[in-house]
Coordinates of C-alpha atoms and ligand atoms in Angstrom, one line a residue:
M32 CA 73.8 76.2 96.4
L33 CA 77.0 77.4 94.8
R34 CA 76.6 77.4 91.1
L35 CA 79.0 77.4 88.1
L36 CA 78.9 80.5 86.0
H37 CA 75.3 81.2 86.9
K38 CA 74.0 84.7 86.1
A39 CA 77.3 85.3 84.3
T40 CA 75.6 87.0 81.4
A41 CA 73.8 89.5 83.7
V42 CA 77.2 90.5 85.1
A43 CA 78.7 91.0 81.6
G44 CA 75.7 93.2 80.7
L45 CA 76.2 95.5 83.6
L46 CA 78.8 97.8 82.1
L47 CA 77.9 101.3 83.2
L48 CA 79.9 104.4 82.4
A49 CA 82.2 105.4 85.2
N50 CA 81.4 108.8 86.5
N51 CA 84.3 111.2 86.7
S52 CA 84.4 110.8 90.5
I53 CA 87.0 112.7 92.4
F54 CA 87.0 110.0 95.1
A55 CA 89.9 107.6 95.3
Y56 CA 91.1 105.6 98.3
E57 CA 94.6 106.5 99.4
L58 CA 95.9 103.3 100.8
D59 CA 99.3 103.0 102.3
V60 CA 99.8 99.3 102.9
Q61 CA 102.6 100.0 105.3
S62 CA 100.5 102.1 107.6
T63 CA 98.1 100.6 110.1
D64 CA 96.1 103.8 110.4
S65 CA 95.7 104.0 106.6
I66 CA 94.6 100.3 106.4
K67 CA 92.1 100.8 109.2
N68 CA 90.6 104.0 107.7
V69 CA 90.2 102.4 104.3
A70 CA 88.8 99.2 105.8
Q71 CA 86.3 101.1 107.9
Q72 CA 84.8 102.7 104.8
L73 CA 84.9 99.5 102.8
A74 CA 83.1 97.7 105.7
A75 CA 80.4 100.4 105.9
D76 CA 79.7 100.1 102.2
L77 CA 79.6 96.4 102.5
V78 CA 77.2 96.3 105.4
S79 CA 75.0 98.8 103.5
M80 CA 74.1 95.9 101.2
Y81 CA 72.9 93.8 104.2
N82 CA 69.5 94.5 105.8
G83 CA 68.9 91.4 107.8
N84 CA 69.1 93.4 111.0
Q85 CA 66.3 95.7 110.0
P86 CA 62.7 95.4 111.1
G87 CA 60.7 92.9 109.1
Q88 CA 63.9 91.3 107.6
T89 CA 65.5 88.0 108.4
P90 CA 68.8 88.1 110.2
G91 CA 71.6 86.3 108.4
L92 CA 70.0 86.6 104.9
L93 CA 71.3 88.8 102.1
P94 CA 68.8 90.2 99.6
Q95 CA 68.4 88.7 96.1
P96 CA 70.4 87.7 94.1
Y97 CA 72.8 86.5 96.9
Y98 CA 72.5 82.9 98.0
W99 CA 72.3 81.8 101.6
W100 CA 75.9 80.6 101.8
E101 CA 77.3 84.1 100.9
A102 CA 75.6 85.6 104.0
G103 CA 77.5 83.1 106.0
A104 CA 80.7 84.1 104.2
L105 CA 79.7 87.7 105.0
M106 CA 79.4 86.9 108.7
G107 CA 82.9 85.5 108.5
A108 CA 84.1 88.7 106.8
L109 CA 82.6 90.8 109.6
I110 CA 84.3 88.7 112.2
D111 CA 87.5 89.3 110.3
Y112 CA 86.8 93.1 110.3
W113 CA 86.6 93.1 114.1
Y114 CA 89.6 90.8 114.5
Y115 CA 91.9 93.0 112.5
T116 CA 90.6 96.5 113.6
G117 CA 89.1 95.9 117.0
D118 CA 86.1 98.0 115.8
T119 CA 83.0 96.4 117.4
T120 CA 80.5 98.3 115.3
Y121 CA 79.2 95.2 113.5
N122 CA 79.6 92.5 116.2
D123 CA 76.0 92.4 117.3
I124 CA 74.5 92.1 113.9
T125 CA 77.1 89.4 113.1
Q126 CA 76.2 87.4 116.2
Q127 CA 72.5 87.9 115.5
G128 CA 72.9 86.7 111.9
L129 CA 74.9 83.7 112.8
L130 CA 72.5 82.6 115.6
H131 CA 69.4 83.1 113.6
Q132 CA 70.5 80.6 110.9
V133 CA 71.5 77.7 113.1
G134 CA 68.3 75.7 112.5
P135 CA 66.4 73.5 114.9
Y136 CA 69.5 71.2 115.6
N137 CA 72.1 74.0 115.9
D138 CA 74.1 72.9 112.9
F139 CA 73.3 75.5 110.2
M140 CA 70.6 73.5 108.5
P141 CA 67.6 75.9 108.8
P142 CA 64.5 74.4 107.1
N143 CA 64.0 77.5 104.9
Q144 CA 67.2 76.6 103.1
T145 CA 66.8 72.9 102.5
L146 CA 65.6 73.4 98.9
T147 CA 69.1 74.3 98.0
E148 CA 71.5 73.8 100.8
G149 CA 74.7 71.8 99.9
N150 CA 77.6 70.7 102.1
D151 CA 79.6 73.7 100.8
D152 CA 76.9 76.1 101.8
Q153 CA 76.7 74.7 105.3
G154 CA 80.5 74.6 105.4
F155 CA 80.8 78.4 104.9
W156 CA 78.6 79.0 108.0
G157 CA 80.6 76.4 109.9
M158 CA 83.9 78.1 109.0
A159 CA 82.5 81.5 110.2
A160 CA 81.7 79.9 113.6
M161 CA 85.2 78.4 113.7
S162 CA 86.7 81.8 113.2
A163 CA 84.6 83.2 115.9
A164 CA 86.0 80.5 118.3
E165 CA 89.6 81.0 117.1
Y166 CA 89.4 84.8 117.5
N167 CA 87.5 84.7 120.8
F168 CA 84.7 86.7 119.2
Q169 CA 82.0 87.7 121.7
N170 CA 80.3 84.5 123.0
P171 CA 76.5 84.1 122.8
A172 CA 74.4 83.9 126.0
E173 CA 74.8 80.6 127.8
D174 CA 71.4 79.4 126.6
K175 CA 72.3 79.9 123.0
P176 CA 74.4 77.7 120.7
Q177 CA 78.2 78.4 121.1
W178 CA 80.7 79.0 118.3
L179 CA 82.8 75.9 118.8
A180 CA 79.8 73.6 119.2
L181 CA 78.3 75.0 116.0
A182 CA 81.6 74.3 114.1
Q183 CA 81.6 70.8 115.6
A184 CA 78.0 70.2 114.6
V185 CA 78.8 71.1 111.0
F186 CA 81.8 68.8 111.1
N187 CA 79.8 65.9 112.7
T188 CA 76.9 66.1 110.2
Q189 CA 79.3 66.2 107.3
A190 CA 81.5 63.3 108.6
A191 CA 78.3 61.2 108.8
R192 CA 77.6 62.0 105.1
W193 CA 81.0 60.7 103.9
D194 CA 80.0 58.4 101.1
T195 CA 82.1 55.4 100.5
Q196 CA 79.5 53.9 98.1
H197 CA 80.7 56.0 95.2
C198 CA 84.2 57.1 94.2
N199 CA 85.6 55.3 97.3
G200 CA 84.7 58.3 99.6
G201 CA 84.1 62.0 99.6
L202 CA 81.2 64.2 100.2
R203 CA 78.5 64.8 97.7
W204 CA 77.8 68.4 96.7
Q205 CA 74.2 68.2 97.9
I206 CA 72.9 67.1 101.3
F207 CA 69.4 66.1 100.2
T208 CA 68.9 63.2 97.9
W209 CA 66.3 65.0 95.8
N210 CA 68.4 68.1 95.1
N211 CA 70.1 68.3 91.8
G212 CA 73.8 68.0 92.2
F213 CA 73.4 65.1 94.6
N214 CA 75.3 63.1 92.0
Y215 CA 78.2 65.5 91.9
K216 CA 81.2 65.4 94.3
N217 CA 82.8 68.8 94.3
S218 CA 86.1 70.1 95.6
I219 CA 84.7 73.0 97.6
S220 CA 82.5 70.6 99.8
Q221 CA 85.6 68.6 100.6
A222 CA 87.7 71.8 101.0
C223 CA 85.3 73.2 103.6
F224 CA 85.2 69.9 105.5
F225 CA 89.0 69.6 105.4
N226 CA 89.4 73.2 106.5
L227 CA 87.0 72.7 109.4
A228 CA 88.4 69.3 110.5
S229 CA 92.0 70.6 110.5
R230 CA 91.1 73.7 112.5
L231 CA 89.0 71.7 115.0
A232 CA 92.0 69.3 115.4
L233 CA 94.3 72.3 116.3
Y234 CA 91.7 74.0 118.4
T235 CA 90.7 71.0 120.5
G236 CA 93.7 68.7 120.2
N237 CA 91.3 65.9 119.4
S238 CA 93.0 63.6 116.9
T239 CA 89.7 62.3 115.4
Y240 CA 89.4 65.6 113.5
A241 CA 93.0 65.3 112.3
D242 CA 92.2 61.8 111.0
W243 CA 89.3 63.1 109.0
A244 CA 91.5 65.9 107.5
V245 CA 94.0 63.3 106.5
R246 CA 91.3 61.1 105.0
T247 CA 89.9 64.0 103.0
W248 CA 93.3 65.0 101.7
D249 CA 94.1 61.4 100.7
W250 CA 90.8 61.0 98.9
M251 CA 91.2 64.3 97.0
T252 CA 94.6 63.3 95.7
G253 CA 93.6 59.7 95.2
V254 CA 90.6 60.7 93.0
G255 CA 92.7 63.3 91.2
F256 CA 90.8 66.4 92.3
I257 CA 94.2 67.6 93.6
D258 CA 96.9 66.7 91.1
N259 CA 100.7 66.3 91.5
A260 CA 101.2 70.1 90.8
Y261 CA 98.7 70.9 93.6
R262 CA 96.1 72.1 91.2
V263 CA 92.6 71.7 92.6
Y264 CA 89.8 71.0 90.1
D265 CA 86.1 71.5 90.4
G266 CA 84.7 68.0 90.9
A267 CA 83.1 65.0 89.1
T268 CA 80.0 62.8 89.1
V269 CA 79.4 59.6 91.0
E270 CA 78.0 57.9 87.8
Q271 CA 81.4 58.1 86.3
N272 CA 83.2 57.1 89.5
C273 CA 84.5 60.6 89.7
A274 CA 86.7 60.1 86.6
D275 CA 84.9 62.8 84.6
I276 CA 86.7 65.7 86.3
T277 CA 85.4 69.2 85.5
P278 CA 88.8 71.0 85.0
Y279 CA 88.0 74.4 86.3
E280 CA 90.1 75.9 89.1
F281 CA 88.6 78.4 91.5
S282 CA 90.6 80.3 94.0
Y283 CA 88.5 79.3 97.0
N284 CA 89.3 75.7 96.6
V285 CA 93.0 76.1 96.8
G286 CA 92.6 78.7 99.5
A287 CA 90.5 76.5 101.8
F288 CA 93.0 73.6 101.4
L289 CA 95.9 76.0 102.0
L290 CA 94.7 77.2 105.4
G291 CA 93.7 73.7 106.4
A292 CA 97.1 72.3 105.5
A293 CA 98.7 75.1 107.6
A294 CA 96.5 74.1 110.5
M295 CA 97.6 70.5 110.1
A296 CA 101.2 71.6 110.1
E297 CA 100.7 73.5 113.4
Y298 CA 98.6 70.6 114.8
S299 CA 101.4 68.1 114.0
N300 CA 104.0 70.5 115.4
K301 CA 102.1 70.7 118.7
A302 CA 101.6 66.9 118.7
G303 CA 105.4 66.5 118.2
E304 CA 104.8 64.5 115.0
T305 CA 107.9 65.6 113.0
N306 CA 107.2 63.5 110.0
D307 CA 103.7 65.0 109.7
V308 CA 105.1 68.5 110.1
A309 CA 107.4 67.9 107.1
L310 CA 104.5 66.5 105.1
W311 CA 102.1 69.3 105.7
H312 CA 104.9 71.9 105.3
E313 CA 105.5 70.5 101.8
R314 CA 101.7 70.6 101.0
V315 CA 101.4 74.2 102.2
D316 CA 104.3 75.1 99.8
G317 CA 102.8 73.1 97.0
L318 CA 99.4 74.8 97.4
L319 CA 101.0 78.2 97.7
N320 CA 103.0 77.5 94.5
N321 CA 99.9 76.7 92.7
T322 CA 98.0 79.7 94.2
E323 CA 100.7 82.1 93.0
L324 CA 101.0 80.4 89.6
I325 CA 97.3 80.3 88.8
F326 CA 95.5 83.0 90.8
F327 CA 98.0 85.8 90.5
F328 CA 98.6 87.8 87.4
G329 CA 101.7 89.8 86.6
D330 CA 105.2 89.5 85.3
D331 CA 107.2 89.3 88.5
D332 CA 106.7 89.1 92.3
N333 CA 106.6 92.9 92.5
D334 CA 103.4 93.3 90.5
K335 CA 101.5 90.1 90.8
V336 CA 97.8 90.7 91.6
M337 CA 95.1 88.3 92.6
I338 CA 92.7 87.2 89.8
E339 CA 89.8 84.8 89.5
I340 CA 91.3 83.4 86.4
A341 CA 88.5 81.0 85.2
C342 CA 86.0 83.8 84.8
E343 CA 87.4 87.3 85.4
P344 CA 89.3 87.9 82.1
V345 CA 86.2 87.1 80.1
S346 CA 83.8 89.0 82.5
L347 CA 81.8 85.9 83.3
C348 CA 82.2 85.6 87.0
D349 CA 78.7 85.0 88.5
V350 CA 77.4 86.4 91.8
D351 CA 79.1 83.6 93.8
Q352 CA 82.4 83.8 92.0
Q353 CA 82.6 87.6 92.4
S354 CA 83.3 86.9 96.1
F355 CA 85.9 84.1 95.9
K356 CA 89.0 86.4 96.1
A357 CA 87.6 87.5 99.6
Y358 CA 88.2 83.9 100.8
L359 CA 91.6 83.5 99.1
S360 CA 92.7 86.7 100.8
R361 CA 91.3 85.7 104.1
W362 CA 92.9 82.3 104.1
M363 CA 96.3 83.3 102.7
A364 CA 96.6 85.8 105.5
A365 CA 95.5 83.4 108.2
T366 CA 97.9 80.8 106.8
T367 CA 100.9 82.9 107.9
K368 CA 99.9 82.4 111.6
W369 CA 100.3 78.6 111.4
A370 CA 102.8 78.4 108.6
P371 CA 105.0 81.4 109.5
W372 CA 107.6 80.6 106.8
T373 CA 105.1 81.7 104.2
F374 CA 104.9 85.2 105.6
D375 CA 107.2 87.1 103.3
R376 CA 105.8 85.5 100.2
I377 CA 102.1 85.9 101.1
K378 CA 102.6 89.4 102.4
K379 CA 104.0 90.6 99.1
L380 CA 101.2 89.1 97.1
L381 CA 98.6 90.7 99.4
Q382 CA 100.2 94.1 99.3
N383 CA 100.2 94.2 95.5
S384 CA 96.6 93.0 95.5
A385 CA 95.3 95.4 98.0
R386 CA 96.8 98.4 96.2
A387 CA 95.2 97.2 92.9
A388 CA 91.9 96.4 94.6
V389 CA 91.2 99.8 96.0
K390 CA 91.9 101.4 92.6
Q391 CA 88.7 99.6 91.6
C392 CA 86.7 101.3 94.3
T393 CA 85.5 104.3 92.4
G394 CA 82.1 103.1 91.3
G395 CA 78.4 103.1 92.2
D396 CA 76.2 106.0 93.3
N397 CA 78.7 107.1 96.0
G398 CA 81.7 106.9 93.7
R399 CA 83.6 104.5 96.0
M400 CA 82.0 101.1 95.4
C401 CA 84.5 98.4 94.4
G402 CA 84.6 96.5 91.1
L403 CA 86.0 93.0 90.5
K404 CA 89.0 93.4 88.2
W405 CA 92.0 94.2 90.3
A406 CA 94.6 92.7 88.0
N407 CA 95.7 93.5 84.4
N408 CA 93.8 96.7 83.9
S409 CA 94.3 100.5 83.9
G410 CA 92.7 100.8 87.4
E411 CA 89.5 102.2 86.0
W412 CA 86.3 100.9 87.6
D413 CA 85.0 97.8 85.7
G414 CA 81.4 98.8 86.0
T415 CA 80.3 96.2 88.5
T416 CA 79.5 96.4 92.2
G417 CA 78.2 93.9 94.7
V418 CA 78.6 92.1 98.0
G419 CA 81.4 89.9 96.5
Q420 CA 83.4 92.7 95.1
Q421 CA 83.1 94.8 98.3
M422 CA 83.9 91.9 100.6
A423 CA 86.9 90.9 98.6
A424 CA 88.3 94.4 98.6
M425 CA 87.8 94.7 102.4
E426 CA 89.4 91.3 103.1
V427 CA 92.5 91.9 101.0
V428 CA 93.0 95.3 102.6
L429 CA 92.6 93.9 106.1
A430 CA 94.9 91.1 105.3
N431 CA 97.8 93.6 105.1
M432 CA 97.6 93.9 108.9
I433 CA 98.0 90.2 109.6
E434 CA 101.4 90.6 111.4
E435 CA 99.7 92.8 114.0
A436 CA 96.7 90.5 114.4
K437 CA 96.5 88.2 117.4
Q438 CA 97.5 84.5 117.0
P439 CA 94.3 82.5 116.8
V440 CA 93.6 80.8 120.1
T441 CA 93.0 77.1 120.9
N442 CA 91.2 75.5 123.8
G443 CA 94.5 75.4 125.6
T444 CA 95.7 78.9 124.8
G445 CA 92.9 81.2 125.9
G446 CA 90.0 80.0 123.8
T447 CA 86.7 80.5 125.7
S448 CA 84.1 79.1 123.3
V449 CA 82.3 76.0 124.8
G450 CA 82.3 72.9 122.6
D451 CA 80.1 69.8 122.3
P452 CA 81.8 66.9 120.6
A453 CA 78.4 65.3 119.9
A454 CA 76.8 68.5 118.5
G455 CA 74.5 68.1 115.5
G456 CA 73.7 64.5 116.4
N457 CA 70.0 64.8 115.6
D458 CA 70.8 65.6 112.0
N459 CA 73.4 63.0 111.4
G460 CA 72.6 60.9 108.4
R461 CA 69.5 62.8 107.5
V462 CA 69.3 63.0 103.7
D463 CA 65.7 64.4 103.4
P464 CA 64.5 67.7 104.8
V465 CA 62.5 67.7 108.0
K466 CA 60.2 70.4 109.3
W467 CA 59.8 71.8 105.9
Q468 CA 57.8 74.9 106.5
H469 CA 56.2 75.3 103.1
G470 CA 54.4 71.9 103.0
P471 CA 55.7 68.6 101.6
I472 CA 58.1 68.6 98.7
T473 CA 56.0 68.6 95.5
D474 CA 56.8 67.5 92.0
G475 CA 56.7 71.2 91.2
D476 CA 59.6 71.9 93.6
R477 CA 61.5 69.1 92.0
A478 CA 60.8 70.4 88.5
G479 CA 61.8 73.8 89.6
A480 CA 65.1 72.6 90.9
A481 CA 65.7 70.6 87.8
F482 CA 65.0 73.7 85.7
V483 CA 67.5 75.7 87.7
T484 CA 70.1 73.1 87.1
F485 CA 69.3 73.0 83.4
V486 CA 69.8 76.7 83.2
V487 CA 73.0 76.5 85.1
L488 CA 74.4 73.8 82.8
T489 CA 73.3 75.6 79.7
T490 CA 74.9 78.8 80.9
L491 CA 78.0 76.9 81.7
L492 CA 78.1 75.4 78.2
A493 CA 77.5 78.7 76.6
A494 CA 80.2 80.3 78.6
L495 CA 82.7 77.6 77.6
V496 CA 81.9 78.1 73.9
F497 CA 82.2 81.8 74.4
M498 CA 85.6 81.4 76.2
F499 CA 87.0 79.1 73.6
A500 CA 85.8 81.2 70.7
D501 CA 87.3 84.2 72.3
E502 CA 90.5 82.4 72.9
M503 CA 91.0 81.8 69.2
K504 CA 90.7 85.5 68.6
T505 CA 93.1 86.5 71.3
A506 CA 96.1 84.4 71.0
G507 CA 99.0 85.1 73.3
E508 CA 100.7 84.3 76.5
N509 CA 97.9 85.4 78.7
W510 CA 95.4 83.1 77.1
D511 CA 97.8 80.2 77.2
N512 CA 97.9 80.8 80.8
F513 CA 94.2 80.9 81.0
R514 CA 93.7 77.8 79.0
S515 CA 96.1 75.9 81.1
T516 CA 93.8 76.9 84.0
V517 CA 90.7 75.4 82.6
S518 CA 92.3 72.4 81.1
P519 CA 95.0 70.1 82.3
Q520 CA 95.6 68.8 78.7
P521 CA 96.0 70.9 75.6
G522 CA 93.3 70.6 73.0
I523 CA 90.4 69.7 75.3
R524 CA 87.0 70.8 73.9
G525 CA 84.5 72.8 76.0
A526 CA 81.6 70.5 75.4
E527 CA 83.5 67.6 76.8
T528 CA 84.3 69.3 80.0
A529 CA 80.8 70.3 81.1
P530 CA 79.2 67.9 83.6
P531 CA 76.5 65.7 82.0
P532 CA 72.9 66.7 82.7
P533 CA 71.6 65.3 86.0
P534 CA 69.1 62.4 85.9
T535 CA 65.5 63.7 86.1
Ligands
NAG52 C1 62.3 81.3 107.5 O1 61.3 82.0 106.7 C2 60.3 82.7 107.5 C3 59.3 83.2 106.5 O2 59.9 84.0 105.5 C4 61.0 83.8 108.3 O3 60.0 84.4 109.1 C5 62.1 83.1 109.2 O4 62.7 84.1 109.9 C6 63.0 82.3 108.3 N1 64.0 81.7 109.2 C7 65.3 81.7 108.9 C8 66.2 81.0 109.9 O5 65.8 82.3 108.0
NAG53 C1 107.4 75.3 95.2 O1 108.1 76.1 94.3 C2 109.5 76.2 94.6 C3 110.1 77.2 93.7 O2 109.8 76.9 92.4 C4 110.1 74.8 94.5 O3 111.5 74.8 94.8 C5 109.4 73.8 95.4 O4 109.9 72.5 95.2 C6 107.9 73.8 95.2 N1 107.3 73.1 96.2 C7 106.4 72.1 96.0 C8 106.0 71.3 97.1 O5 106.0 71.8 94.9
NAG54 C1 95.2 91.2 80.1 O1 94.8 92.4 79.4 C2 95.0 92.3 78.0 C3 94.8 93.6 77.3 O2 93.5 94.1 77.7 C4 94.1 91.2 77.4 O3 94.3 91.0 76.1 C5 94.4 89.9 78.2 O4 93.4 88.9 77.8 C6 94.3 90.1 79.7 N1 94.7 88.8 80.3 C7 94.1 88.4 81.4 C8 94.5 87.1 82.0 O5 93.2 89.0 82.0
NAG55 C1 89.1 72.9 127.1 O1 89.6 73.7 128.1 C2 88.7 73.6 129.3 C3 89.2 74.6 130.3 O2 90.6 74.6 130.4 C4 88.7 72.2 129.8 O3 87.8 72.1 130.9 C5 88.2 71.3 128.7 O4 88.3 70.0 129.1 C6 89.0 71.5 127.4 N1 88.4 70.7 126.4 C7 89.1 69.9 125.6 C8 88.3 69.3 124.5 O5 90.3 69.8 125.7
NAG56 C1 86.9 63.7 119.7 O1 86.1 64.0 118.6 C2 85.2 62.9 118.2 C3 84.5 63.2 117.0 O2 83.6 64.3 117.1 C4 84.3 62.6 119.4 O3 83.5 61.5 119.1 C5 85.1 62.3 120.7 O4 84.2 62.2 121.8 C6 86.0 63.5 120.9 N1 86.9 63.2 122.0 C7 87.0 64.0 123.1 C8 87.9 63.6 124.2 O5 86.4 65.1 123.1

């Protein structure tokens, strides 16, 4: 379950003194060899935090405090590592991790995760499988689930959850009725679904997927989660008919829509639908405009660097949020393959960001673990390390090789993954966990989940108060910038922007 500003305080407290390490990455973003060398070390340090392949461990899980979804995101990052570098070192553990988490119906709904699994969590695993199909990643044995079919299963189970009873459509955040957050419709759940639907449309040529991508986009703009300036806000509750929009903007939302819009432009292009090409072209541009405006910090194009603006400047990014720049980097780079007119603009932004990112990689015991704050600092390590930071640095460095990377395949252009349009059918419409391995759901489980949500909301509220208090002290252009990120209107108060407590 992705959470807002959870564990933020723990991160803020983790300011260690940087040792006077002599290590520093020397990255030449113009040189393939340099990029590969740096990425190889970043990948090794990233994988050192994963032990799912070791005896007695569970493949596809990261240790505490990382949630299940982030391991799926990590599998996607390791597929990227191979795609860019050709280095197969991690292919087998990646395949093992993905296949171990497919669940009894081969749709990434393993019973161990049903206590917390949301549509967005499932979506991250589905998008990793989609990348495996698009890049022709090594196919599993014939008797095992196949990448394309897994992506289709995630799509099918989610399409069946599309909820027209509330807010006229959209996916709820949570899959299971009894999970807290079931009353919230969030942008990242729609973003993952849209991303997957548009890529499946392009890969298979099946217009049903494209119809769902269009439906999702139209719903997002209709309900105002995407506004006229292509800002993508966090979400809203069904009780308020999705009118109580939480005005945070996170980079993975706009990133997932950006790549999906690029896939729809390419799909329309192949289908010869010129009006649709123009429409999606404009949407790609609008989303990219917003991406650059909100999620890049700097005075001009020559020094703009990626930033998770809603939490990074105030050192309140939680464990989830520390990884978001990985996905924005991944999806911006991939966008250039289907929306080639974006190449020069995206390349410049990724170059600046990669240079700044590796300057943060001078921390941890080995003196080369990466911190979070690439933008707007002296380059000195910020005192944090983690899977998110390491994955983000690796992805942004790899992204600088995008022009040398192969065009993603489709079913008609060399794709070899075997699909199943009806995949996931056994789970369609299921809103309660089955095959729960730890006994029936008890009141204790429900109370536990309610408590977790309470803590999350309280932390969120505290963070807002903190941010706004800090804002008053630190007047200036940067903070105006930041405030416009968290609030579409001037003068909004923090307390009004937090989602209301869930029903108990
Ligand atoms: C579920 O949990 C059990 C017990 O911890 C473990 O043995 C199993 O591998 C887990 N399955 C998955 C798919 O994570
Ligand atoms: C994106 O920004 C450019 C430059 O400011 C502008 O000309 C263009 O109209 C914008 N595109 C969209 C779709 O908003
Ligand atoms: C940029 O750095 C300055 C100086 O440390 C700080 O006051 C400002 O808040 C920072 N802005 C952002 C958006 O990080
Ligand atoms: C994908 O390609 C294979 C082999 O060319 C073909 O048999 C299959 O029908 C195609 N599937 C779709 C959905 O087009
Ligand atoms: C296209 O996708 C839809 C939705 O999954 C599926 O029902 C249909 O069978 C697919 N059509 C073909 C020709 O594969």
